[in-house]
Coordinates of N, CA and C in Angstrom, one line a residue:
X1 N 16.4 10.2 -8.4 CA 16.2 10.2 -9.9 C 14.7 10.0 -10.2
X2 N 14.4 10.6 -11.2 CA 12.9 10.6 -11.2 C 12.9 11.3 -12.7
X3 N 11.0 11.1 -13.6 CA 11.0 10.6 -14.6 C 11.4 9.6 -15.5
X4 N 11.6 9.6 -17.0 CA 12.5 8.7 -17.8 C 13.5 7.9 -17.3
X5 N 14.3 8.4 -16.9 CA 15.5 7.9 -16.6 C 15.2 6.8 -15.3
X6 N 14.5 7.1 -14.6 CA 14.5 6.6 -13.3 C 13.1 5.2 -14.0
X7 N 12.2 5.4 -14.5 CA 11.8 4.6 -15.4 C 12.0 3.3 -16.2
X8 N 13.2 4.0 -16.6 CA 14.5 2.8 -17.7 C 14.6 1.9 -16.6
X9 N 15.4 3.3 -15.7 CA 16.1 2.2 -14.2 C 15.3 1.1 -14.4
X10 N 14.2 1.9 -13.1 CA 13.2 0.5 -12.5 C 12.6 -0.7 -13.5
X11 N 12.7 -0.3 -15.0 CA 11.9 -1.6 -15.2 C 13.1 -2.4 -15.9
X12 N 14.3 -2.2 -16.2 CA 15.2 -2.5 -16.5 C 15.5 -3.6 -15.5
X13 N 15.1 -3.2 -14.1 CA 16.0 -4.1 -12.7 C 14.8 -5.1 -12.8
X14 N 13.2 -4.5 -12.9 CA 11.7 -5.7 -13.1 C 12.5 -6.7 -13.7
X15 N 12.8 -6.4 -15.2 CA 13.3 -7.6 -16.1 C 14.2 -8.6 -15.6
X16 N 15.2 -8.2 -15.3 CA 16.6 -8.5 -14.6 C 16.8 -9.3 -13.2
X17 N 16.0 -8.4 -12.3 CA 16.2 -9.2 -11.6 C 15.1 -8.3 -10.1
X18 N 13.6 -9.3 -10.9 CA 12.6 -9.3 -10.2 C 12.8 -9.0 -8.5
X19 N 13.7 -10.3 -8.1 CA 13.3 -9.9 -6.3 C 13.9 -8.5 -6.1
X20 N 14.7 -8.0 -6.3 CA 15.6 -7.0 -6.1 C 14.7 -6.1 -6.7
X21 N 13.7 -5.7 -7.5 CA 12.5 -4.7 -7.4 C 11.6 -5.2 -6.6
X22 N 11.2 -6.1 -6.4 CA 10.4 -6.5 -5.4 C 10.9 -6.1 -4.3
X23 N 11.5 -5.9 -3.7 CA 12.7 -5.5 -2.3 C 12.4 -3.8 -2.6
X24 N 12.9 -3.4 -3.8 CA 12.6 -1.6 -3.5 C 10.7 -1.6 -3.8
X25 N 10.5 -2.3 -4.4 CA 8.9 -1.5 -4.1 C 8.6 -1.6 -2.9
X26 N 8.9 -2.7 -2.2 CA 7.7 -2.8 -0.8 C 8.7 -1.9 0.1
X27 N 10.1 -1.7 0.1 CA 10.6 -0.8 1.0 C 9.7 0.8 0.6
X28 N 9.5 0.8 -0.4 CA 8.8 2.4 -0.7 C 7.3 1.9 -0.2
X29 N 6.6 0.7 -0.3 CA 5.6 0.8 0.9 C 4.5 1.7 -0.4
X30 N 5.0 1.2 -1.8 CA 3.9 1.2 -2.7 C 3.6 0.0 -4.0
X31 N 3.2 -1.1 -2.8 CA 3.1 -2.7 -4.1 C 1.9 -2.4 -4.9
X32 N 0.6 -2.0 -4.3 CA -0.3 -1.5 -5.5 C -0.3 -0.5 -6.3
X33 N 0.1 0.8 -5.8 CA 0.8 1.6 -6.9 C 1.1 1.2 -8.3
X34 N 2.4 0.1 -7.4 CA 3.3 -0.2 -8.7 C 2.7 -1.4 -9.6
X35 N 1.9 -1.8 -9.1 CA 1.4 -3.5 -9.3 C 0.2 -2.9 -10.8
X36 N -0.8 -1.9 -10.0 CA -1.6 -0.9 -10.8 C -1.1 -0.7 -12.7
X37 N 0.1 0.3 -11.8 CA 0.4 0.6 -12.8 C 1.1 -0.1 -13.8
X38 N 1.5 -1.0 -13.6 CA 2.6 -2.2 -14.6 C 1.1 -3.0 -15.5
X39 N 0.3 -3.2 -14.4 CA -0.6 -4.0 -15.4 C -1.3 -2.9 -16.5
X40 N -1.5 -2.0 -16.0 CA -2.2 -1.0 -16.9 C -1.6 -0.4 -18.0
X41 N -0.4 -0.1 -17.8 CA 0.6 0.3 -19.2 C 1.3 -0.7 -20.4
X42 N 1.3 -1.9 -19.4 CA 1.7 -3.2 -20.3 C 0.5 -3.5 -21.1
X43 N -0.8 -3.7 -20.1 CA -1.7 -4.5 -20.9 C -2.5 -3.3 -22.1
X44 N -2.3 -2.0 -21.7 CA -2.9 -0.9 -22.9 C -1.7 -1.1 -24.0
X45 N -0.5 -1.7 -23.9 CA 0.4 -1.0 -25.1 C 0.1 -2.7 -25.4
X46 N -0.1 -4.1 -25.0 CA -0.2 -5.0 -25.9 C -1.2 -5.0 -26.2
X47 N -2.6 -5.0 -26.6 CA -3.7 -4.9 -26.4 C -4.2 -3.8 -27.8
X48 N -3.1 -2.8 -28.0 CA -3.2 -2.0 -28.9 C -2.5 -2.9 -30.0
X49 N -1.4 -2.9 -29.6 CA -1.0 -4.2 -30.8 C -1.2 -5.5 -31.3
X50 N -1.4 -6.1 -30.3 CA -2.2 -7.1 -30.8 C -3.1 -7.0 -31.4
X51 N -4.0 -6.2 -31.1 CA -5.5 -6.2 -31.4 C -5.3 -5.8 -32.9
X52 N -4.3 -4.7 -33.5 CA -3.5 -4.0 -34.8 C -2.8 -5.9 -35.6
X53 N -2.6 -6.6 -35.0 CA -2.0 -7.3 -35.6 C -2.3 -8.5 -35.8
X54 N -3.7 -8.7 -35.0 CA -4.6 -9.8 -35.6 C -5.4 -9.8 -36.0
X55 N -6.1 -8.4 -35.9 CA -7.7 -8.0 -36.3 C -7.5 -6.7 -37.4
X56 N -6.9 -5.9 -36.9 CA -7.3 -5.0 -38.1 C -6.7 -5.5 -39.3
X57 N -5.5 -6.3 -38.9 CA -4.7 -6.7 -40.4 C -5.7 -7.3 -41.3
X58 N -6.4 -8.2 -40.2 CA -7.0 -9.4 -41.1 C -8.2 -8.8 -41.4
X59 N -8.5 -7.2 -40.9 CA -9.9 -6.8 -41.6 C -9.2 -5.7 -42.7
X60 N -8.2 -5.7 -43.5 CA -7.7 -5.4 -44.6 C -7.9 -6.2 -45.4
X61 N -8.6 -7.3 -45.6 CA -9.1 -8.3 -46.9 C -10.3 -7.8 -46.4
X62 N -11.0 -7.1 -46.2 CA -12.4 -6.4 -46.2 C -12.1 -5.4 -46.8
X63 N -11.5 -4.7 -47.7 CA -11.8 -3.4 -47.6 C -13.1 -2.7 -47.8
X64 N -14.1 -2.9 -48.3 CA -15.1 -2.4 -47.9 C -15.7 -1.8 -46.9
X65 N -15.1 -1.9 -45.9 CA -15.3 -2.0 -44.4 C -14.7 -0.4 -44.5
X66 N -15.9 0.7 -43.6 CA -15.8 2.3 -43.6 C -14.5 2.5 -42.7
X67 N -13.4 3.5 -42.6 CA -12.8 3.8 -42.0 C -12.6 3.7 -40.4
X68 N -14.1 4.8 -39.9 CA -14.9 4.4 -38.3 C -15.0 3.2 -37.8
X69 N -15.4 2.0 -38.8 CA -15.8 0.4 -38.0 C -14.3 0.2 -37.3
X70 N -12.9 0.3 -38.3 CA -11.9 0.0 -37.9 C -11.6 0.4 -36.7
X71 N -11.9 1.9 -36.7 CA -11.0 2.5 -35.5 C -12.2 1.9 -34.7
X72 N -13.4 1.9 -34.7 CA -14.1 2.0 -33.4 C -13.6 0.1 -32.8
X73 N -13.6 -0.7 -34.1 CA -13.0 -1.9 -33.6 C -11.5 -1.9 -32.5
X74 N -10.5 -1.8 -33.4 CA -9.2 -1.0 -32.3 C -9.8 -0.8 -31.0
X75 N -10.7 0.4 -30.8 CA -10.7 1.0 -29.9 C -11.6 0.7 -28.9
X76 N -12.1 -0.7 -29.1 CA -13.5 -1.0 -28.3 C -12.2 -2.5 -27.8
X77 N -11.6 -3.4 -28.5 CA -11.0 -3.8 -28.3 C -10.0 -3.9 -27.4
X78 N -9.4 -2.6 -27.8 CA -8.2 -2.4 -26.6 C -8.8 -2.4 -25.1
X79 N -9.9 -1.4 -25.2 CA -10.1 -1.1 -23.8 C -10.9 -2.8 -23.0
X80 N -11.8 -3.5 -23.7 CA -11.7 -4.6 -23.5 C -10.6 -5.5 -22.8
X81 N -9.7 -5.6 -23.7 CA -8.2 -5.9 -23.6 C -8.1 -5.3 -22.1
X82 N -7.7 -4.2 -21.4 CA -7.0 -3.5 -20.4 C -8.0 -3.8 -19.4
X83 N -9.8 -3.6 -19.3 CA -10.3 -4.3 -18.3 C -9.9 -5.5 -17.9
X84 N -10.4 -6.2 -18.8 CA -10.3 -7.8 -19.1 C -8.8 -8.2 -18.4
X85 N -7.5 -7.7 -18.3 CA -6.4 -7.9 -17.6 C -6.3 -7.3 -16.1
X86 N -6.8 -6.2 -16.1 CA -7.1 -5.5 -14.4 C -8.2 -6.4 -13.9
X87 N -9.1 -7.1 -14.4 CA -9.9 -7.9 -13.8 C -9.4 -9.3 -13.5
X88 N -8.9 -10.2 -14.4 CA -7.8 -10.8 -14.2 C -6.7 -10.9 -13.1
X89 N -6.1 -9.7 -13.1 CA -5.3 -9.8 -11.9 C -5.6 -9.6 -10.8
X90 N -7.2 -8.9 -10.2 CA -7.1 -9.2 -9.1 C -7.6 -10.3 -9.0
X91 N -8.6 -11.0 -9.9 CA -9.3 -12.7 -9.4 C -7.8 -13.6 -9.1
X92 N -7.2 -13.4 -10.1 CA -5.9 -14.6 -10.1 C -5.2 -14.2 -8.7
X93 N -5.2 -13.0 -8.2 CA -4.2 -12.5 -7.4 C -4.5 -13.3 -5.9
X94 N -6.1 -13.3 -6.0 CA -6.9 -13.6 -4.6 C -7.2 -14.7 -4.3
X95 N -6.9 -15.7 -5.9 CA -6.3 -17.6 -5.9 C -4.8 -17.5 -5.4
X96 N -4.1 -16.7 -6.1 CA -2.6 -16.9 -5.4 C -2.7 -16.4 -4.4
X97 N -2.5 -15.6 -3.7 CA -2.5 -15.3 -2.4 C -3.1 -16.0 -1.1
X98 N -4.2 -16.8 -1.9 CA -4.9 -18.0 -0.8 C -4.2 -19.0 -0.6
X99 N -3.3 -19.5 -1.8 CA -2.8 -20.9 -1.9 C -1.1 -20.2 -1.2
X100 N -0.6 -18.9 -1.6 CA 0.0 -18.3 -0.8 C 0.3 -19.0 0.5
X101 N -0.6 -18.0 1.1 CA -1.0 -18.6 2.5 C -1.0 -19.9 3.0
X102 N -1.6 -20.6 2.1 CA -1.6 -22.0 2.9 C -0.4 -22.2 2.5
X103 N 0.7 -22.0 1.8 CA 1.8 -22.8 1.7 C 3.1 -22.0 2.7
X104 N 2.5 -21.2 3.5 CA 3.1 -20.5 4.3 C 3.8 -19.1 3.9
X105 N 3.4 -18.3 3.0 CA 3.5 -17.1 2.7 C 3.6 -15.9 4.0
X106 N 4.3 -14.8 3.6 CA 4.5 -14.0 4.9 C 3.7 -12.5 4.9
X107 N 3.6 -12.2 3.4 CA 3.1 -11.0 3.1 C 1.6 -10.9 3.1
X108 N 1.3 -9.9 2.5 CA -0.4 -9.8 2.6 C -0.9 -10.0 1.0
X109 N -1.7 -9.4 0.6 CA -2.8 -9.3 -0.5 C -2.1 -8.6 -1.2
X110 N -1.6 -7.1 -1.1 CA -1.0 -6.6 -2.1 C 0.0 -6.7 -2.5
X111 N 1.0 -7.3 -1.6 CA 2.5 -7.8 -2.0 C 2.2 -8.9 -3.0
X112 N 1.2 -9.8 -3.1 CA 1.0 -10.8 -3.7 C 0.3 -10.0 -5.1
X113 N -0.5 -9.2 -5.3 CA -0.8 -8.1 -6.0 C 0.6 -7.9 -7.3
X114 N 1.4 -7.2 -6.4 CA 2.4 -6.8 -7.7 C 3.5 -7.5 -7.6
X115 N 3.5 -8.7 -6.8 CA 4.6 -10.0 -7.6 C 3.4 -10.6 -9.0
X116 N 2.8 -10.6 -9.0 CA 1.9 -10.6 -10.2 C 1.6 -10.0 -11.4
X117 N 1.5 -9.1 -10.9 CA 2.1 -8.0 -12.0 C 2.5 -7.7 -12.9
X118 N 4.3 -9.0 -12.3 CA 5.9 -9.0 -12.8 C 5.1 -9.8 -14.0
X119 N 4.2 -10.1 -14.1 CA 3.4 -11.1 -15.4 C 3.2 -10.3 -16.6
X120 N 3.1 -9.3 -16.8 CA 2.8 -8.4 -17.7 C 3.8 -7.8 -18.1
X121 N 5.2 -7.7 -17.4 CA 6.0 -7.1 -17.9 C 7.0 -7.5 -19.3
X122 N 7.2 -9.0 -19.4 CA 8.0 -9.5 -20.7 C 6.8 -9.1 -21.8
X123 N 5.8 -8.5 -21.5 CA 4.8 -8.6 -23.1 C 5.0 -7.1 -23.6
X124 N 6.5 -6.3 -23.2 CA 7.1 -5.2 -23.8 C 7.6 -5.6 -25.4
X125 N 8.1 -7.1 -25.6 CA 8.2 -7.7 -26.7 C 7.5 -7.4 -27.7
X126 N 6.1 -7.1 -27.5 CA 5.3 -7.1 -28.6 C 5.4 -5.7 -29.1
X127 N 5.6 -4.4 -28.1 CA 6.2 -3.3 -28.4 C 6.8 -3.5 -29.5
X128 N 8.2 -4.2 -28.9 CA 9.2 -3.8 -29.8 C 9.0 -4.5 -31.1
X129 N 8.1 -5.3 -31.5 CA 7.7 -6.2 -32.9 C 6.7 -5.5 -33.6
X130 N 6.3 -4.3 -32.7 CA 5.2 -3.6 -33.5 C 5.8 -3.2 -35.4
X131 N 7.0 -3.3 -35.5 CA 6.9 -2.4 -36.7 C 6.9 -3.7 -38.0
X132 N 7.1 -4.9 -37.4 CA 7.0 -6.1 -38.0 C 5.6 -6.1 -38.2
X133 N 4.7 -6.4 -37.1 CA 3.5 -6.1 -37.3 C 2.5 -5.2 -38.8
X134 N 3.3 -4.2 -38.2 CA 2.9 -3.1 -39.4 C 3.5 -3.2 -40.8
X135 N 4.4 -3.5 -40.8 CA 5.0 -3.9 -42.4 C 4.9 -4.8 -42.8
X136 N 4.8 -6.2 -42.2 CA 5.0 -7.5 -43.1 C 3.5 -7.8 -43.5
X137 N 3.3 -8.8 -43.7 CA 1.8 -9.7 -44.7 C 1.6 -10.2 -43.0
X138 N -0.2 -10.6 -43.4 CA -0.9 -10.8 -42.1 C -0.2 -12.2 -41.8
X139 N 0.3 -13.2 -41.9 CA 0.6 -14.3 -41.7 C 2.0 -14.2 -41.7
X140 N 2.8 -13.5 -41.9 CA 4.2 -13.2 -41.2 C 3.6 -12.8 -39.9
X141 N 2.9 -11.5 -39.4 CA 2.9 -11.1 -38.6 C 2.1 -12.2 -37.8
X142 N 1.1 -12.5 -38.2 CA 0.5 -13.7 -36.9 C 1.5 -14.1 -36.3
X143 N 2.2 -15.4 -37.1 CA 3.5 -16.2 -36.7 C 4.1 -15.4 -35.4
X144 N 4.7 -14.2 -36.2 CA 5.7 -13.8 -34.6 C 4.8 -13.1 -34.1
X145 N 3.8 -13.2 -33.8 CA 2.4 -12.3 -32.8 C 2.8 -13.3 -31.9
X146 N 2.2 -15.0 -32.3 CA 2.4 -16.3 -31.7 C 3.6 -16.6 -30.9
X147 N 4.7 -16.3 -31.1 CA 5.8 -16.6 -30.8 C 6.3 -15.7 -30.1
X148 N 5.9 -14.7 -29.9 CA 6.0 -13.3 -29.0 C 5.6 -13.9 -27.3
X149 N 4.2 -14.0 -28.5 CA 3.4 -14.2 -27.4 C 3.7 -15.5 -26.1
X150 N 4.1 -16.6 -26.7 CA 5.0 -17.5 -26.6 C 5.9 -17.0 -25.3
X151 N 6.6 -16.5 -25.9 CA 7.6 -15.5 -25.0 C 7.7 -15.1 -24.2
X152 N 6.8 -14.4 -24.2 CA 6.4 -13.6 -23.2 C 5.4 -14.1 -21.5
X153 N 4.9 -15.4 -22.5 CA 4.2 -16.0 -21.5 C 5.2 -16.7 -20.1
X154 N 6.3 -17.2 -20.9 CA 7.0 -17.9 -20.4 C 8.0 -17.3 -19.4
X155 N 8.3 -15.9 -20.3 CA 9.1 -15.1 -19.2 C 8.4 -14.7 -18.3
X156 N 7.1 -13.7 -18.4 CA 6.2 -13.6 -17.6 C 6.2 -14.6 -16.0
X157 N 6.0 -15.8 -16.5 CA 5.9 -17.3 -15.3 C 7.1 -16.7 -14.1
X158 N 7.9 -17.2 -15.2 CA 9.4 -17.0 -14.8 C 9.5 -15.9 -13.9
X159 N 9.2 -14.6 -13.9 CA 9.3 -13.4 -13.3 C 8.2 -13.2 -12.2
X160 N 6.9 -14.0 -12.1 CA 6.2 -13.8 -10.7 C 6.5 -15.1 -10.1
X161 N 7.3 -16.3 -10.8 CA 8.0 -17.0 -9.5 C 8.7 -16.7 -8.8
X162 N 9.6 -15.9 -9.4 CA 10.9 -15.5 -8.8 C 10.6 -14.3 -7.4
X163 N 9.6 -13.0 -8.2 CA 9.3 -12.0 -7.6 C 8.2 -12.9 -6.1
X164 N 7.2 -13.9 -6.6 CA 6.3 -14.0 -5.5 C 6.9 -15.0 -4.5
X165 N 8.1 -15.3 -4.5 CA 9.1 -15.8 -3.4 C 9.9 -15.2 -2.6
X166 N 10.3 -14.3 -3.3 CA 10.6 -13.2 -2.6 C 9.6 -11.9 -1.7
X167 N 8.7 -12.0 -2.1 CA 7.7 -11.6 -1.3 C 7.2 -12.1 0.0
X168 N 6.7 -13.2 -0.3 CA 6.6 -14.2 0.8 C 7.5 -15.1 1.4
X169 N 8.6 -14.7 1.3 CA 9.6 -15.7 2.1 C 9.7 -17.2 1.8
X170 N 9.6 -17.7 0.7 CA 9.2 -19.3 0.9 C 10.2 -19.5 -0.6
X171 N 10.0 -20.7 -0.8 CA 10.9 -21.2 -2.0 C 10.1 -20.8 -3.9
X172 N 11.0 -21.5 -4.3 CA 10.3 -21.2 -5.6 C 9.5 -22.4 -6.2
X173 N 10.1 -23.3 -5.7 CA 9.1 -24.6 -5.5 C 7.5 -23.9 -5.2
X174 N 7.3 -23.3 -3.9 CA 6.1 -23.2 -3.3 C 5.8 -22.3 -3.9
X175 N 6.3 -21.4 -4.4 CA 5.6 -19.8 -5.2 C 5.1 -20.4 -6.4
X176 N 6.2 -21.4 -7.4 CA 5.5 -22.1 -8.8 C 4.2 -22.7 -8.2
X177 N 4.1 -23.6 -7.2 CA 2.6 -24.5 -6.7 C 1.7 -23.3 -6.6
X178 N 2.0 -22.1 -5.8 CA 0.8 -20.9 -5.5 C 0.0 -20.7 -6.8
X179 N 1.2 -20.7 -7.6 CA 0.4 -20.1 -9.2 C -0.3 -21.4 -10.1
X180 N 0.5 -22.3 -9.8 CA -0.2 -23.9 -10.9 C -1.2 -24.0 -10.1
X181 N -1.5 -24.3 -8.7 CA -2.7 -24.8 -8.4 C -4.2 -24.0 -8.8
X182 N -4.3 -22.8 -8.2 CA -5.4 -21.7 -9.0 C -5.1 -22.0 -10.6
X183 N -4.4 -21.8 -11.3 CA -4.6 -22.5 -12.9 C -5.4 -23.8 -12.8
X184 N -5.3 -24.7 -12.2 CA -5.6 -26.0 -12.5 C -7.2 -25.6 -11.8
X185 N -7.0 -25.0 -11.0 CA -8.6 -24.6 -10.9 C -9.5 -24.2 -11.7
X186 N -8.5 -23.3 -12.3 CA -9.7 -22.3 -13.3 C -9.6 -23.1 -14.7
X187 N -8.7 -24.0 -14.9 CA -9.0 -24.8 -16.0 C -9.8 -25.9 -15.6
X188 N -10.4 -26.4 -14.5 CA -11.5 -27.7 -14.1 C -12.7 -26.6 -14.8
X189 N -12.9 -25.3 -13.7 CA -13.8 -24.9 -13.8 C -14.6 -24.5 -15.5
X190 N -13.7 -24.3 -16.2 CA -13.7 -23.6 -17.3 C -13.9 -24.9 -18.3
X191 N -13.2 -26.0 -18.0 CA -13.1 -26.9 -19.2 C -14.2 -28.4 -18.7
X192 N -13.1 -28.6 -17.5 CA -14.1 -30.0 -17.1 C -15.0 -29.9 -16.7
X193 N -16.0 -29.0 -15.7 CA -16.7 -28.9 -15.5 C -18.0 -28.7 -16.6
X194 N -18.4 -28.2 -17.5 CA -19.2 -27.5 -18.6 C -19.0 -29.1 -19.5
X195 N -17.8 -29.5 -19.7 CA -17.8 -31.0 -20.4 C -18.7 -32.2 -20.0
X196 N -18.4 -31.9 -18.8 CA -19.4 -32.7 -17.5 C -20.3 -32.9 -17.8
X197 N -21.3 -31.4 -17.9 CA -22.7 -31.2 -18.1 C -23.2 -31.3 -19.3
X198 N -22.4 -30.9 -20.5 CA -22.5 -31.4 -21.9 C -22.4 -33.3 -21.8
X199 N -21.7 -34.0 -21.3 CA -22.3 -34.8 -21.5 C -23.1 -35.8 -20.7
X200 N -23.3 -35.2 -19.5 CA -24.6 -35.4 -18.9 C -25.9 -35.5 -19.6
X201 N -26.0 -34.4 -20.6 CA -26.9 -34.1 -21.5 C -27.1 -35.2 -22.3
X202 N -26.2 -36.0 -23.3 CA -26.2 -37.2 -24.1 C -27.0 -38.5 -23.5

């Protein structure tokens, strides 16, 4: 099966029931392929929306503002947006995959690649809210932008625990730690660190 249909299939099973696509991707012996392309179609279709549903809305109390600034905003945004997540997932991928490994992981770099991936896939949500987006007042739409977003984060977790245990052979215990500990990294580095030096300064 191939095109649409076979499309539905596969991300249908993503949602559902991660390891069991994790199982047919690496049997097809294409995890970055697929890893590639999940982040890049997810993060261009939220990234359009979003960006439509917290910025252009709220630059509708400008109207002064020429036609071009809008689109060129949208449009400088989004692609922002879709770097900014392909860069992302490989830095985060090459924390999990280390912490992977030390916690006894079996696969390599790219299996760990598109169990990550499975991270982008519940932010199809915002898809389906786009027409909320577009019809209601800016602060209806924020709200469930928030709460989407919410959502989506959470399913997201939920879906590269499941998929990045199944990858590497180990529990879900040790897949959740692969992904908390790199977080708690990049939040020292990002928060406590710079705090540090701010008040070292005093």
């Amino acid at each position: 099966m191939t095109g649409v249909p076979a499309f539905i299939e596969y991300f249908g099973t993503a949602v559902t029931a991660p390891r069991q696509f994790a199982k047919i991707v690496m049997a097809e012996r294409k995890e970055l392929y697929y890893g590639f392309a999940i982040v890049l179609v997810f993060s261009i279709m939220v990234s359009i929306v979003s960006t439509y549903a917290v910025v252009i809305k709220a630059m509708g109390f400008a109207p002064f503002l020429p036609g071009f600034v809008v689109s060129a905003t949208l449009g400088g945004l989004v692609v922002l947006g879709v770097i900014a997540s392909i860069i992302l997932w490989l830095i985060i991928g090459l924390l999990v995959h280390g912490f992977s490994v030390l916690l006894g992981g079996k696969n390599g770099f790219e299996q760990t690649l598109m169990a990550l991936s499975f991270f982008w896939i519940p932010w199809f949500i915002h898809g389906l809210a786009a027409p909320v987006y577009v019809f209601a007042d800016y602060m209806t739409s924020l709200v469930i932008w928030m709460l989407v977003t919410i959502i989506s984060l959470c399913w997201g977790v939920i879906l590269v625990v499941l998929s990045l245990a199944e990858v590497h052979e180990y529990g879900v215990g040790r897949a959740f730690a692969s992904i908390l500990l790199p977080l708690v990294i990049i939040v020292f580095l990002c928060v406590i660190i710079p705090t540090l030096v701010v008040f070292s300064w005093i």
